[in-house]
Coordinates of C-alpha atoms in Angstrom, one line a residue:
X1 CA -31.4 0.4 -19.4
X2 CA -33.4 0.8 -16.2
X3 CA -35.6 -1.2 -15.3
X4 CA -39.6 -1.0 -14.5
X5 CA -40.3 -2.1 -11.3
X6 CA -41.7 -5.9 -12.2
X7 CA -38.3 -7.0 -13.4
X8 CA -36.2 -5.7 -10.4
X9 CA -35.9 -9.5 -8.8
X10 CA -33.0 -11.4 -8.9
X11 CA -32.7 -15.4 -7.4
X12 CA -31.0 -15.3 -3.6
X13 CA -29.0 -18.6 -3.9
X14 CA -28.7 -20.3 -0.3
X15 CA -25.7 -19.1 2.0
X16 CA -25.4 -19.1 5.4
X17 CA -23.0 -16.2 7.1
X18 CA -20.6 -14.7 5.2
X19 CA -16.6 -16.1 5.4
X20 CA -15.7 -12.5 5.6
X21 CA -12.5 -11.6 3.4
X22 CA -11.9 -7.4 2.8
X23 CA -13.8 -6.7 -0.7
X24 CA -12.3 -7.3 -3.5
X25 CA -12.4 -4.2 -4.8
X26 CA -11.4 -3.8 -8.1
X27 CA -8.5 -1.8 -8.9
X28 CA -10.3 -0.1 -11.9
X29 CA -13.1 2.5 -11.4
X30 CA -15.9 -0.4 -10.9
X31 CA -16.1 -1.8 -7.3
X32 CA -16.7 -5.4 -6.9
X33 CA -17.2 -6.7 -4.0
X34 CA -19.4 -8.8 -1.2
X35 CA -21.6 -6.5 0.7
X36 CA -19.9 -4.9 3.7
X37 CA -20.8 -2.2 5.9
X38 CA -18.6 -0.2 8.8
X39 CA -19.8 -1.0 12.0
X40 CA -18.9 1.1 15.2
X41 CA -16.8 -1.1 17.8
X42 CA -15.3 1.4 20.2
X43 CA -15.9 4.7 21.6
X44 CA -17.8 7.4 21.2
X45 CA -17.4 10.8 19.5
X46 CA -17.0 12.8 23.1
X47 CA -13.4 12.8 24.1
X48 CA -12.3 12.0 27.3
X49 CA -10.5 9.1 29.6
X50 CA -12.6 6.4 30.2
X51 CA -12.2 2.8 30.6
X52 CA -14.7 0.1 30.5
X53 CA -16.8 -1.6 27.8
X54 CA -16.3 -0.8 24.1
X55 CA -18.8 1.3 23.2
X56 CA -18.6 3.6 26.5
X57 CA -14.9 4.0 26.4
X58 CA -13.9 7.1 25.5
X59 CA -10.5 8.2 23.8
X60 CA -9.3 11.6 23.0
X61 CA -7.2 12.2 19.6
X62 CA -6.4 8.7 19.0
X63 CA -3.0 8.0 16.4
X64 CA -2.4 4.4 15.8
X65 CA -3.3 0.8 17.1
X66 CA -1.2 -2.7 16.4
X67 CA -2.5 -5.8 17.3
X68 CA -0.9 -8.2 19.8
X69 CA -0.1 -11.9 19.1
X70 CA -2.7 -13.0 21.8
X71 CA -5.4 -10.5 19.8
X72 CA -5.7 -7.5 22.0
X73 CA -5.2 -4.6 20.4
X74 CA -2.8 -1.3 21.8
X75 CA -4.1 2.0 21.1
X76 CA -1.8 5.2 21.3
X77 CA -4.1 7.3 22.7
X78 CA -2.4 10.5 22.0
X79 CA -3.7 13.0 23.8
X80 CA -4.8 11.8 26.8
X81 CA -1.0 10.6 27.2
X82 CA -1.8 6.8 27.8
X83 CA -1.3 3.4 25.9
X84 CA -4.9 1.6 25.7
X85 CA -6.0 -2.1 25.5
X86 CA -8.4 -3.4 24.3
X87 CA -9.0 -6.9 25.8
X88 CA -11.8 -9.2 26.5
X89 CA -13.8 -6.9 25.5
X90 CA -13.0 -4.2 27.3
X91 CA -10.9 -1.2 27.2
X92 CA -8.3 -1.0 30.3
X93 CA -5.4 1.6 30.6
X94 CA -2.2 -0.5 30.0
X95 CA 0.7 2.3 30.2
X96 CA 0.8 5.7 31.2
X97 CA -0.5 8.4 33.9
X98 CA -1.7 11.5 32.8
X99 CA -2.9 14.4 34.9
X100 CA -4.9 17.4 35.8
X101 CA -4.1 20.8 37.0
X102 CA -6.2 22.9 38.7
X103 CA -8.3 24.6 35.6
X104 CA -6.9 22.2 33.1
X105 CA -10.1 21.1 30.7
X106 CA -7.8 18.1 28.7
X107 CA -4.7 15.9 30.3
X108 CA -1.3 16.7 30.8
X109 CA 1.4 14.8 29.4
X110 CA 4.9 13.8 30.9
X111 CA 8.4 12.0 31.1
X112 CA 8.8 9.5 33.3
X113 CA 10.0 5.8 33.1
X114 CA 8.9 3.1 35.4
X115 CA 6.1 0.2 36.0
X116 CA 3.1 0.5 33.7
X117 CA 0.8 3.0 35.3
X118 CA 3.6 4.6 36.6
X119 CA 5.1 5.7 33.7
X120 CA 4.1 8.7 31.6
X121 CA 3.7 9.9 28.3
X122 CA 3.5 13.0 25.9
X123 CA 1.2 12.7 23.7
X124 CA 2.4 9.2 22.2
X125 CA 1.5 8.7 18.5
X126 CA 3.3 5.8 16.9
X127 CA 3.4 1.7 17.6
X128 CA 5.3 -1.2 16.7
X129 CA 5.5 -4.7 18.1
X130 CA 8.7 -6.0 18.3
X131 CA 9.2 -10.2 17.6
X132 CA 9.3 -10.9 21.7
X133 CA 6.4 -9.0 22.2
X134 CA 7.8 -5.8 23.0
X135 CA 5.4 -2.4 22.5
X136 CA 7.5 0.4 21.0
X137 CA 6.1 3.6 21.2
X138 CA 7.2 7.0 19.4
X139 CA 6.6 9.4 22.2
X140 CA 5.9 12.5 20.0
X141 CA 6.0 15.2 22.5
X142 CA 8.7 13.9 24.6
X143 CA 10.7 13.3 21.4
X144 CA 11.6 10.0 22.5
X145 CA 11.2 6.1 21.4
X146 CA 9.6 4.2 24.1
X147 CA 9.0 0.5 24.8
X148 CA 6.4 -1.5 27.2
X149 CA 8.0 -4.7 27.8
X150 CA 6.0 -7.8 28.1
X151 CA 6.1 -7.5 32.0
X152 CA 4.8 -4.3 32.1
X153 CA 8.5 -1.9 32.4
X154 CA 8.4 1.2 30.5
X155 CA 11.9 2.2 29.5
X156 CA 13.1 4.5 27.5
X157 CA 15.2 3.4 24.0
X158 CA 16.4 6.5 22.5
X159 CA 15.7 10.6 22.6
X160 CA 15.8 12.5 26.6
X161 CA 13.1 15.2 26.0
X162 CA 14.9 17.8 23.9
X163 CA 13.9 18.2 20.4
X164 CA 17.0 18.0 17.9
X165 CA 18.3 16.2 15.2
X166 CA 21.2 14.3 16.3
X167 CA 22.4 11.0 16.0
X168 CA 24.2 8.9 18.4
X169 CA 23.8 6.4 21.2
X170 CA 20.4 5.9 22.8
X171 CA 19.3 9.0 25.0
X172 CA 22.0 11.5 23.7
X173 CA 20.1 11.5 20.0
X174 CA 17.4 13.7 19.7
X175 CA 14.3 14.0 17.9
X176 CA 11.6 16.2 16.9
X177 CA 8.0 15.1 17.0
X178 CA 8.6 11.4 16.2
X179 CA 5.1 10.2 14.8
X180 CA 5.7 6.5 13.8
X181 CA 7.9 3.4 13.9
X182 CA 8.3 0.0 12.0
X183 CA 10.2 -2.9 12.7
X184 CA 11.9 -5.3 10.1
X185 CA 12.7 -8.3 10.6
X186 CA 16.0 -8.2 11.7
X187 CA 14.7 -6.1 14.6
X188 CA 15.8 -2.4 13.7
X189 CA 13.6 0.0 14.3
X190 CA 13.0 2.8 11.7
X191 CA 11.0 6.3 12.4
X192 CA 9.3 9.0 10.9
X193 CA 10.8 11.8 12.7
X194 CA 7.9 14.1 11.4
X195 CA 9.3 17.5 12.5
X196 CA 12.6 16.9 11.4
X197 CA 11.3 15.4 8.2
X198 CA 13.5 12.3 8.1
X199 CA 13.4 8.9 8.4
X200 CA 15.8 7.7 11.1
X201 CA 16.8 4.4 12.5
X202 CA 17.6 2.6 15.5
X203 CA 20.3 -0.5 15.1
X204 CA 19.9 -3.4 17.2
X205 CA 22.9 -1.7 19.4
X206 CA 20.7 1.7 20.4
X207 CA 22.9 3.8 17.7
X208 CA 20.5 6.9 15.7
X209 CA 21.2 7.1 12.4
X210 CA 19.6 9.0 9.9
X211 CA 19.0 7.6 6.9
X212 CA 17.7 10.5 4.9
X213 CA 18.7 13.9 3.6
X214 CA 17.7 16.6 5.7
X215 CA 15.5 19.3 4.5
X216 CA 17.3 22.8 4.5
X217 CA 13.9 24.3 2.5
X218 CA 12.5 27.8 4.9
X219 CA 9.6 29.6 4.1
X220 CA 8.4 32.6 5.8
X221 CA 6.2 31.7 8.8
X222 CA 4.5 35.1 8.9
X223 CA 6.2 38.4 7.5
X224 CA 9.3 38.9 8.4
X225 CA 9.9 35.7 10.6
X226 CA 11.4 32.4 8.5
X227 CA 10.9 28.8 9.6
X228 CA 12.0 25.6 8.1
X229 CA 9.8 23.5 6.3
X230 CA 10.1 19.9 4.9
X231 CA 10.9 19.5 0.9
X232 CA 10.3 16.7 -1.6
X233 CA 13.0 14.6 -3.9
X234 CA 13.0 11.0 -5.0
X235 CA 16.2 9.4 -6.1
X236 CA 18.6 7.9 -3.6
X237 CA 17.7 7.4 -0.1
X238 CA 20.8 9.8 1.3
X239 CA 19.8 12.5 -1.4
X240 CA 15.5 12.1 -0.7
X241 CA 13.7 14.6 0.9
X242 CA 10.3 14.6 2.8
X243 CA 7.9 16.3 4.4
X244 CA 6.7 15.7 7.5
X245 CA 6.6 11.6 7.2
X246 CA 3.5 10.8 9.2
X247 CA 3.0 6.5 9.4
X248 CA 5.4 3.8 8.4
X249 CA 5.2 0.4 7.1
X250 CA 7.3 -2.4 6.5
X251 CA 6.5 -4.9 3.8
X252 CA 7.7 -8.7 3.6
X253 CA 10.6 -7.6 1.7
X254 CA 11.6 -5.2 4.3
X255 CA 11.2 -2.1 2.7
X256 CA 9.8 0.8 3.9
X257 CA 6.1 3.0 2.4
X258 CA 6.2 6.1 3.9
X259 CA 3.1 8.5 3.9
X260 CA 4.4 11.2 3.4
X261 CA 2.1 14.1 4.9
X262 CA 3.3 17.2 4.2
X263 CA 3.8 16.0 0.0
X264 CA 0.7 14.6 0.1
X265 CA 1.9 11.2 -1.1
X266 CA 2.8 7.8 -0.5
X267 CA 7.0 7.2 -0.5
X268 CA 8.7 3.5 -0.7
X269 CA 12.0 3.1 -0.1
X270 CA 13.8 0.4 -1.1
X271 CA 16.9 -0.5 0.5
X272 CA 17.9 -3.5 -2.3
X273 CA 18.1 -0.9 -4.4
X274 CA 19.1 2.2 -2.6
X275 CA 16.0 4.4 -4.0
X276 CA 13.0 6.5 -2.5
X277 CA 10.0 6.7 -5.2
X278 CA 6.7 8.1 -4.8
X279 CA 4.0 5.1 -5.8
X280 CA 1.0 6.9 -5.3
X281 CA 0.2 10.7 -4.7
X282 CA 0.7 14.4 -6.4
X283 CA 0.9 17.9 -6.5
X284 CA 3.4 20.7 -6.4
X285 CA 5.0 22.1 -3.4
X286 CA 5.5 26.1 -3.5
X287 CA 8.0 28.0 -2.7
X288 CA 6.2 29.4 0.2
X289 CA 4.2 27.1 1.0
X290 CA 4.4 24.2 3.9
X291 CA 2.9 21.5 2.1
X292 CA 1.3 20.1 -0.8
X293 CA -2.4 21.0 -1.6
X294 CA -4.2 18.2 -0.7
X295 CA -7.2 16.8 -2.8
X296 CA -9.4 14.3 -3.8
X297 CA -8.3 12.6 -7.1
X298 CA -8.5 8.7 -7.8
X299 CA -7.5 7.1 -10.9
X300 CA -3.5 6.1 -11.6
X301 CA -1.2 6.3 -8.8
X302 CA 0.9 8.8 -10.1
X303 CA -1.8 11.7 -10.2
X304 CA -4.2 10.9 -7.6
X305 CA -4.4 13.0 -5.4
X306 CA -4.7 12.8 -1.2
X307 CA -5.2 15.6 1.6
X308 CA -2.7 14.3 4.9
X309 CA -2.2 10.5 4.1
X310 CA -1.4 8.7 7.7
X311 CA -1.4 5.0 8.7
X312 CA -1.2 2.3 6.2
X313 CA -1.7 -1.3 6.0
X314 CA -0.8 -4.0 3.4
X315 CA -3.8 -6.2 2.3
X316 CA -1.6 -8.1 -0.5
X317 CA 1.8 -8.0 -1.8
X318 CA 0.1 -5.7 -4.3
X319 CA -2.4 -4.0 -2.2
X320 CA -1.9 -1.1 0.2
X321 CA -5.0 0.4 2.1
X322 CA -4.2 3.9 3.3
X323 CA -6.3 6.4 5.7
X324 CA -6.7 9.6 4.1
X325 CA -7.1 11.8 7.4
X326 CA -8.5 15.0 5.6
X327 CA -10.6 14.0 3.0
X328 CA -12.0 11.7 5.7
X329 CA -12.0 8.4 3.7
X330 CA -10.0 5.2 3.3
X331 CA -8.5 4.7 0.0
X332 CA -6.7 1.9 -2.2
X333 CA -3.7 1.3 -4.2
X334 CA -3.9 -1.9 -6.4
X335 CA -1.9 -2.3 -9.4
X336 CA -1.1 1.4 -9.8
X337 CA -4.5 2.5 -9.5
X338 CA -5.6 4.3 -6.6
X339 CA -9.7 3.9 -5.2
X340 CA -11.9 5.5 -2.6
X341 CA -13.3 2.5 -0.4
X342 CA -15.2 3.9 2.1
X343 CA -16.2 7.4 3.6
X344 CA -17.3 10.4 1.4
X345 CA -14.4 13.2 0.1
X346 CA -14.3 16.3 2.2
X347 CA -17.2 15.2 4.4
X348 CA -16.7 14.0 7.4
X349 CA -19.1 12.9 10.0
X350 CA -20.0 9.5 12.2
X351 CA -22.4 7.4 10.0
X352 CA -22.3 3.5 10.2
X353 CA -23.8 1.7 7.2
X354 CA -22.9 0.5 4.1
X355 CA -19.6 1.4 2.4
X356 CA -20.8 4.2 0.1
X357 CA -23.4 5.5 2.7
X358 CA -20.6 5.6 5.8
X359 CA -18.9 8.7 7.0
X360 CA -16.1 9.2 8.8
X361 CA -14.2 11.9 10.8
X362 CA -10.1 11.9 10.1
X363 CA -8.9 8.7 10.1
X364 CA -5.8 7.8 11.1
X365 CA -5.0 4.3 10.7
X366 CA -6.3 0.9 9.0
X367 CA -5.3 -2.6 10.7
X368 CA -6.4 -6.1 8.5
X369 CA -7.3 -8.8 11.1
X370 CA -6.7 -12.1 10.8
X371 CA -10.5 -12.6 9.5
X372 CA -10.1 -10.7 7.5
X373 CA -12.2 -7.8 9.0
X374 CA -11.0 -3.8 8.4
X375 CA -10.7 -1.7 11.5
X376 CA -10.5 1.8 11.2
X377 CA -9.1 4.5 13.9
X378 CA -10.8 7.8 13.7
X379 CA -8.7 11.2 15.5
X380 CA -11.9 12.8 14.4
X381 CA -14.4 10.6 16.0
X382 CA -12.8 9.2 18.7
X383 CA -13.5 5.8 18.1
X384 CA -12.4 2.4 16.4
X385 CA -14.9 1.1 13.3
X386 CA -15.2 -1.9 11.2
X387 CA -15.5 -2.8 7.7
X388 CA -17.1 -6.3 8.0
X389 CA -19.8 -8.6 6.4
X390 CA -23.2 -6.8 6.1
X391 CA -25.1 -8.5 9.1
X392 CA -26.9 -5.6 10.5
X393 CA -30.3 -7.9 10.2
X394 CA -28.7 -10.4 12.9
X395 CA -30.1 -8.5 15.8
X396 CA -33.7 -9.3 14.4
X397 CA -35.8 -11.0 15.5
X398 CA -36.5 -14.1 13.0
X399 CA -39.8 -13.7 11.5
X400 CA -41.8 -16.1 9.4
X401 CA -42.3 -14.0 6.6
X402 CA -39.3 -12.6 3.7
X403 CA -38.1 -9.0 5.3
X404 CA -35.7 -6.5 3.4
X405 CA -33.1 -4.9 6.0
X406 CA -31.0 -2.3 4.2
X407 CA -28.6 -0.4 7.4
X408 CA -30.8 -1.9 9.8
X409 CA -33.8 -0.5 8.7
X410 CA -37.1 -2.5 7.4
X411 CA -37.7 -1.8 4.0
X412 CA -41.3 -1.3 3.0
X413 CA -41.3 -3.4 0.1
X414 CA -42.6 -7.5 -1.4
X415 CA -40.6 -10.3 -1.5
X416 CA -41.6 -12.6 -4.1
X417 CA -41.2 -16.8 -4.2
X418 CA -40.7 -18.6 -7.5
X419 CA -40.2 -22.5 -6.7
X420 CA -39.4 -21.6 -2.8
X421 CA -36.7 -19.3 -4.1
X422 CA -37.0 -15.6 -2.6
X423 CA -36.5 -13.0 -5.0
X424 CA -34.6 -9.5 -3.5
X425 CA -36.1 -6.7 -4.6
X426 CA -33.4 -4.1 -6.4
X427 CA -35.9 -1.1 -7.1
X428 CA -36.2 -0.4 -3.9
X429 CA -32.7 -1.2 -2.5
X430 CA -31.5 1.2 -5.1
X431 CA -34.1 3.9 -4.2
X432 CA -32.6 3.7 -0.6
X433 CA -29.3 4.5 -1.5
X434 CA -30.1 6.7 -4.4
X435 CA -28.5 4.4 -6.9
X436 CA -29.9 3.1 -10.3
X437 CA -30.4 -0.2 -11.0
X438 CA -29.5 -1.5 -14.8
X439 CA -29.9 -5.1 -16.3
X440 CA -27.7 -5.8 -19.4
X441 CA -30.1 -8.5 -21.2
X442 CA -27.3 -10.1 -23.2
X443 CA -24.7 -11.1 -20.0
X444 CA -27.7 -10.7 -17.5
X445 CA -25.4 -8.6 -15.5
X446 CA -27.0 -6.7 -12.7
X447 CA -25.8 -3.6 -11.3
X448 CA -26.6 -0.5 -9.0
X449 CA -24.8 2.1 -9.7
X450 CA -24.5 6.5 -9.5
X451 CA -22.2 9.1 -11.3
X452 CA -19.2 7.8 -9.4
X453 CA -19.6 4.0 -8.6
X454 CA -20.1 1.1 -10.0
X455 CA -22.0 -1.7 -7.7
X456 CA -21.9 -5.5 -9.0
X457 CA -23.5 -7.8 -7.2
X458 CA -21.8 -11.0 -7.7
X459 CA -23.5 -13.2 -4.5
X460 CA -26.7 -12.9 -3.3
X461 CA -28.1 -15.4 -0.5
X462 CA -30.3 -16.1 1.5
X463 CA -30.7 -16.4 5.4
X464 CA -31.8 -19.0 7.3
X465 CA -33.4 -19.3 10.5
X466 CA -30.9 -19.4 13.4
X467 CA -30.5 -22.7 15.1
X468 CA -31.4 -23.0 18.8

């Protein structure tokens, strides 16, 4: 039932901070969790290439980011054609010279190996951190795999420049479009050769392999004039096919999910057993059509639905968080249930808040930190946000009275005491965020919640004046 407005109290119990862990969202259409919000950390929404402090850096068409043993974190910034760093706080340039010609308005991209900032790029998109420290790059435009070695030497591994598909030693395979890598832990490296839609790998010896079946699927580009165009098949890894596989991820087991772009899905291949499945994702791919329909389904694995799935990250052994790049969210896959966690379907923009208020603009990839904090990389936005412990009152002032800060804005609205216990006020949290607030008598649950969502609040504290 709702409530009337003198019954929407509940008892804070005392808490300090938060221990932060990513929400534990439940895996069913109900959300429970410990209040989070997406903060912005870098960059802002204008593309460009600029170093400095995180929230005046500027990045242009971001793809993926790792995180290094030491904690700074590598971005592929794709098209401005250099590998960024983000360390001590600042964003720095680590690999890679772009340039400008005379009329250009973005960066031009290149092949060259050599020292750091010596070195150049084409549009790099993928990243992997090998066990000594290694950063391998897939160098999408130059069709190559790259690597920035601990002392700052950018060599290439495999691929010279020429799109193809051929296997062999080092720089006499060929690629096309290479968009990700992964490493397992016996230090090959697999990739999502996106325009050739296979996965290939790279043995510890520098010999291409391909490990899936090529797609021999053409459709007619315009009328009269065919191209060829990625397909879709589980079964056996030689027999699978894909379309345009766009991130990679290997799990402890090392086995490989794939998102798999084009199909609008999420792929694993397990190598124990010699199978590709699809674990999350549908739709049917016609005849002459490129890809998939994309849309915006959750519920079980098997028929939700996703609009360009990229980068990928494993919360659990039995949760994967995924970046759904056109439907501008991020979405979960728990116990063969697929859930929206944060952003708004088909509406993107640049809105920091709480989870269901937040918008984002294609994101690209998800990376868990060892806090257990969510960053997000937006192509869309051009910037890295987080999913972290609701704290947005911290940069308050302390005052002496009870205050109500809902996305960093006062709240108009009576805090009441009973015994020296504050009470929070639900009504009018709820009429912020247009949600309705419901009290079951019998199990004195409390929840705020709309057509799609389900809120429960399962802690509730209160903060205490900071300490000098």
């Amino acid at each position: 039932m709702r409530l009337n407005r003198s019954l929407l109290v509940i008892f804070v119990s005392v808490i300090t901070l938060f221990s932060f862990a990513v929400p534990n969202f439940s895996a069913h259409t109900s959300i429970q969790y410990e209040l989070s919000e997406v903060r912005t950390v870098a960059g802002n929404q204008n593309a460009d290439l600029k170093n400095g402090d995180l929230i005046n850096a500027r990045f242009d068409t971001p793809s993926k980011f790792v995180k290094l043993r030491n904690g700074n974190i590598v971005i592929a910034d794709t098209n401005n054609h250099v590998i960024r760093q983000i360390n001590d706080k600042k964003v720095i340039s680590l690999a890679g010279s772009p340039f400008l010609i005379d009329g250009d308005i973005a960066y031009q991209g290149s092949f060259l190996d050599g020292r750091n900032l010596e070195a150049a790029f084409n549009e790099p998109a993928g990243l992997a951190i090998a066990n000594d420290g290694t950063i391998i790059i897939a160098d999408s435009a130059n069709h190559a795999i790259r690597k920035i070695t601990t002392d700052g030497n950018v060599t290439t591994i495999a691929g010279n420049g020429v799109l193809g598909l051929e296997d062999g030693d080092g720089k006499s395979a060929r690629f096309n479009s290479p968009h990700d890598i992964a490493i397992d832990s016996k230090g090959n490296i697999y990739v999502a050769d996106a325009l050739n839609h296979v996965i290939r790998k790279i043995s510890k010896n520098g010999k291409v392999s391909t490990v899936t079946k090529p797609s021999k699927r053409i459709v007619e580009y315009t009328q009269g004039l065919p191209d060829f165009a990625g397909d879709f098949a589980d079964g056996t890894i030689k027999d699978a096919l894909f379309n345009e596989p766009s991130a990679l991820l290997i799990d402890q087991k090392d086995n490989l999910y794939v998102a798999d772009r084009g199909n609008q899905r999420i792929r694993y291949i397990d190598f124990s057993k010699n199978t590709v499945s699809t674990v999350a994702g549908s739709g049917d791919l016609l005849t002459d059509e490129y890809y998939v329909e994309g849309g915006n389904t959750d519920g079980p694995a098997t028929k939700a639905q996703f609009s360009s799935p990229e980068g990928m990250a494993l919360i659990d052994k039995s949760t994967l968080l995924i970046a759904d790049r056109k439907n501008h969210t991020i979405r979960q896959l728990k116990d063969g249930i697929v859930s929206t966690i944060t952003g708004t379907a088909e509406q993107f923009g640049n809105k920091d808040g709480l989870l269901q208020s937040a918008l984002f603009n294609e994101p690209v990839d998800v990376l868990v930190q060892g806090d257990g904090t969510l960053l997000i990389l937006e192509a869309g936005n051009n910037q890295i946000r987080k999913l972290a412990t609701y704290d947005a009152f911290l940069s308050q002032k302390y005052s002496k009275k009870a205050e109500v800060w809902l996305n960093g804005k006062l709240l108009e609205t009576t805090v009441e005491f009973i015994q020296s216990e504050p009470l929070l006020p639900l009504n009018t949290i709820g009429e912020e965020l247009d949600l309705a607030v419901n009290y079951e008598k019998k199990s004195g649950e409390i929840t705020l919640s709309n057509e799609k969502t389900t809120f429960y609040f399962m802690k509730i504290r209160r903060l205490h004046k900071k300490k000098n």
